[in-house]
Short mmCIF file of C-alpha atoms in Angstrom, two decimals:
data_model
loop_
_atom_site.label_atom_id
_atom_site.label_comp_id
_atom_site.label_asym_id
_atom_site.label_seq_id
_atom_site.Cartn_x
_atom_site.Cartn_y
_atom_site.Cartn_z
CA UNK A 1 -21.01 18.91 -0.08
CA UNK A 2 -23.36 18.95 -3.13
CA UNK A 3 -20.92 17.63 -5.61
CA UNK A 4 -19.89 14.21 -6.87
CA UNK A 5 -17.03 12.14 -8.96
CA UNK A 6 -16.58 8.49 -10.33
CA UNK A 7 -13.94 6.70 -8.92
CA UNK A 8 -12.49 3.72 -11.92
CA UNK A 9 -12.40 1.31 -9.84
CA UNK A 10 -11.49 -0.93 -11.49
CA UNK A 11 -8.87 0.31 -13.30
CA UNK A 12 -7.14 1.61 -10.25
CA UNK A 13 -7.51 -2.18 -8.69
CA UNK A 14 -5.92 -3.38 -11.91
CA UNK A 15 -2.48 -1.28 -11.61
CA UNK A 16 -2.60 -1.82 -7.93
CA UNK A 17 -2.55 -5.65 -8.30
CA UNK A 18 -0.43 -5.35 -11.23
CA UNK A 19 1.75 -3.16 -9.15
CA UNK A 20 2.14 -5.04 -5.95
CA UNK A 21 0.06 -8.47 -6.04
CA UNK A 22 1.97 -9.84 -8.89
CA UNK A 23 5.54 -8.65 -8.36
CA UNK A 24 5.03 -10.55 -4.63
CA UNK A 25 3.64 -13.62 -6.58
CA UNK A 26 6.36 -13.87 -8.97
CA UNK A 27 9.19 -13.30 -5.98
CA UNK A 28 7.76 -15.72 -4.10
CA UNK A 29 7.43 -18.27 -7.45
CA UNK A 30 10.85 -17.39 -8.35
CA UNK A 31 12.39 -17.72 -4.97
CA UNK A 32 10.57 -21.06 -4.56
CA UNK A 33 13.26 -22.54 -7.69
CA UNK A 34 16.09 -20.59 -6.65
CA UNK A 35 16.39 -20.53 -3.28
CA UNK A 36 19.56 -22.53 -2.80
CA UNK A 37 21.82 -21.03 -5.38
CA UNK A 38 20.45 -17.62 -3.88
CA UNK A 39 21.68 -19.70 0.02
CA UNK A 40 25.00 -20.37 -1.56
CA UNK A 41 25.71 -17.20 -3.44
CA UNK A 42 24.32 -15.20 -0.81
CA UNK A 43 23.82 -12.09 -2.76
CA UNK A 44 23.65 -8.48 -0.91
CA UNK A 45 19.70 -8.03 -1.26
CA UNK A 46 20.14 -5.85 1.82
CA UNK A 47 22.20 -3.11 -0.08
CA UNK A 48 20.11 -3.69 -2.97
CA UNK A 49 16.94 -3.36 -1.04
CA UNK A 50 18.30 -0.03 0.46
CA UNK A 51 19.70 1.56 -2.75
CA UNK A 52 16.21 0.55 -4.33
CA UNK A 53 14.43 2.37 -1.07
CA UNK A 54 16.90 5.59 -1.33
CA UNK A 55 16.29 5.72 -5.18
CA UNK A 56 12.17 5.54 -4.68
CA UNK A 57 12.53 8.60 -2.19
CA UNK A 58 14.72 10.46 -3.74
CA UNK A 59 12.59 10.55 -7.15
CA UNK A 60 9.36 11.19 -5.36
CA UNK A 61 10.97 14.25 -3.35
CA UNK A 62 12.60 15.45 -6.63
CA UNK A 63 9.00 14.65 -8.32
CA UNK A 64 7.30 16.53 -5.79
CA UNK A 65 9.56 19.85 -5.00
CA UNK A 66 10.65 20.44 -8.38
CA UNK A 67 6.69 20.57 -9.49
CA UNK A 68 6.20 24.77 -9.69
CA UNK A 69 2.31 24.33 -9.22
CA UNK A 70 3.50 23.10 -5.90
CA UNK A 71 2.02 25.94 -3.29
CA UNK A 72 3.69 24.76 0.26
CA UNK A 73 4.75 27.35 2.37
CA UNK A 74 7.76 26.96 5.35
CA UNK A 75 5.08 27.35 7.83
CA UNK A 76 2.24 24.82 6.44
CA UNK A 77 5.97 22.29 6.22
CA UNK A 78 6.26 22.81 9.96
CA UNK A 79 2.78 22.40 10.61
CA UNK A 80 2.75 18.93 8.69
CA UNK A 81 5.75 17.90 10.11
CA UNK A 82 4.51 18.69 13.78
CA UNK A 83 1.18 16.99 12.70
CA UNK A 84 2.97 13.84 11.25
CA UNK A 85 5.23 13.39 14.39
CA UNK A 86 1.73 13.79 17.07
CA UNK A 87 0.19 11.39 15.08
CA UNK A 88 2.89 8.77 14.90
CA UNK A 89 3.64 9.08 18.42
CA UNK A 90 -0.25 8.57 19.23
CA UNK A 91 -0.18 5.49 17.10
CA UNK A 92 3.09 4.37 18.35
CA UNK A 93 1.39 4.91 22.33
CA UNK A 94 -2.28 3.73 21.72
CA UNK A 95 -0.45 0.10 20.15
CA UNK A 96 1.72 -0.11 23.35
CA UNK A 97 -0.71 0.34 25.94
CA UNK A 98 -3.21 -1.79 24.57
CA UNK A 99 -0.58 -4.34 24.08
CA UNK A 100 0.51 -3.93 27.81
CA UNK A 101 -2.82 -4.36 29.25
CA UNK A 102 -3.20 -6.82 32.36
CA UNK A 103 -5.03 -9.40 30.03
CA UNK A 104 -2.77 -9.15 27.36
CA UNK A 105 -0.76 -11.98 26.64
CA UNK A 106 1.84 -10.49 25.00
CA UNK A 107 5.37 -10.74 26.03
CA UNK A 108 7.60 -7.67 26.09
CA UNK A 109 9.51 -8.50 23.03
CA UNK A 110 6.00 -9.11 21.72
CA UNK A 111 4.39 -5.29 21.88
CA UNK A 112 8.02 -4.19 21.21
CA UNK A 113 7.60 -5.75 17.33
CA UNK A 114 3.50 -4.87 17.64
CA UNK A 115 5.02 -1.19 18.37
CA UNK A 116 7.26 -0.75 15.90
CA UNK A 117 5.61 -2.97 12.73
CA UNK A 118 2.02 -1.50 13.48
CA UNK A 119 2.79 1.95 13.04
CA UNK A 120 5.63 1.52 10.35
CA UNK A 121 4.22 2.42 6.64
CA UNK A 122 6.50 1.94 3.77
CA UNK A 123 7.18 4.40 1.05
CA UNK A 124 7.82 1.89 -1.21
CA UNK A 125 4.07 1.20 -1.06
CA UNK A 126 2.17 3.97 -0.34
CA UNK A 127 3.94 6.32 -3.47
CA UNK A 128 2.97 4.03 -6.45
CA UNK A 129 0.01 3.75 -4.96
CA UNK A 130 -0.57 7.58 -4.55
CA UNK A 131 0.35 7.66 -8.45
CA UNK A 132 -2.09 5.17 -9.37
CA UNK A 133 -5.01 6.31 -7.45
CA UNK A 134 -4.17 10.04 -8.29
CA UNK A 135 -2.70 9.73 -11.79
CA UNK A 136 -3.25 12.23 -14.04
CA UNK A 137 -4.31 14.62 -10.74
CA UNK A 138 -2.18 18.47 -10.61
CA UNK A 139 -2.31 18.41 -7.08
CA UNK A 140 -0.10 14.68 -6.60
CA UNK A 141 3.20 16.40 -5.92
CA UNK A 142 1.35 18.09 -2.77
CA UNK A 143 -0.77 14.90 -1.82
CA UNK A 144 2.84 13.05 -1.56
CA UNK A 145 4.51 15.47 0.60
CA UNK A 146 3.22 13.93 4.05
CA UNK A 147 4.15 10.14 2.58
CA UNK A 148 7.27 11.57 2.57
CA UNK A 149 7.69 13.01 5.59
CA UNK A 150 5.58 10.38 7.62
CA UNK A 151 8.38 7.25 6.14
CA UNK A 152 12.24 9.56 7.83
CA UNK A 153 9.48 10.85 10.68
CA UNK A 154 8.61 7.29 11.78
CA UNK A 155 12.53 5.84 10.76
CA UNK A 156 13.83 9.01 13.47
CA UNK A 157 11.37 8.59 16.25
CA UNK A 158 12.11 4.59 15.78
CA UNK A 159 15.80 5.17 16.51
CA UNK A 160 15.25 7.89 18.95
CA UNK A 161 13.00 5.45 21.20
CA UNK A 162 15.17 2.27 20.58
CA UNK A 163 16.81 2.80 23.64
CA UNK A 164 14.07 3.37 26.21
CA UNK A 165 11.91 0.27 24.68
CA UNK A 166 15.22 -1.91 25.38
CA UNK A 167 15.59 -0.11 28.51
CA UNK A 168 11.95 -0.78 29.23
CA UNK A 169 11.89 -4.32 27.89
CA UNK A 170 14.75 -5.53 29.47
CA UNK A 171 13.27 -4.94 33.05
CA UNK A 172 10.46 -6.55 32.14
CA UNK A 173 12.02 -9.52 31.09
CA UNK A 174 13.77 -9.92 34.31
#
């Protein structure tokens, strides 16, 4: 295209593994000593883990809509949207058949978790990294906007085809 940039790599590996390598490494060092009182307290990491979720989407659509460089239109929203939903759908297909082939030797239950946690991407991920690898860049709010509609997109399709995959899985299991 006859032009070129420098990437810092290395600083963008740094906050990435600073981001997400070393929180999992201390959870998983912390959990290690703790583990029983956490057994017997039982405390509701569940709610937590979904107010945490809710409060990392809500910021990043507030980030990204109230941004007035922001140049989306209704039209190029439907056309992303329409996009995202094709595209998880393919992915969603593609990982069942192949998963359902004759020589597979997966079990129904089996392509029903390849299905679903093949095709799943987490916000909670893919937004700090976006503002890592794009910090500092006037266009971010607009690079974020199919994150967020790819993470409710692939939550609603999830729920909408829960009951055909049991459907579908049950009369396989029989």
């Amino acid at each position: 295209l006859g032009s070129s940039s420098s990437v810092p790599f290395t600083s963008i590996f740094s906050q990435l593994f600073m981001t997400v390598v070393v929180p999992l490494i201390i959870g998983q060092i912390v959990r290690r000593y703790i583990k029983d009182w956490l057994e017997r307290k039982k405390p509701p990491f569940g709610a937590i883990s979904s107010c945490v979720l809710l409060m990392i989407i809500y910021t990043t659509f507030c980030d990204t809509f109230a941004n007035p460089n922001i140049d989306l239109d209704k039209f190029s929203l439907i056309i992303i949207v329409l996009i995202i939903f094709t595209v998880q759908m393919s992915f969603m297909f593609l990982t069942f058949l192949f998963s359902t082939r004759n020589n597979s030797s997966f079990t129904p239950a089996d392509t029903v978790a390849i299905v679903f946690c093949s095709t799943h991407k987490s916000l909670t991920l893919g937004i700090p990294m976006l503002k890592i690898v794009f910090a500092g860049y006037e266009h971010l709010s607009l690079i974020s906007v199919p994150l967020l509609i790819y993470h409710p997109a692939q939550i609603l399709l999830g729920s909408l085809l829960v009951p055909t995959i049991k459907s579908w899985m049950v009369s396989r299991q029989k």
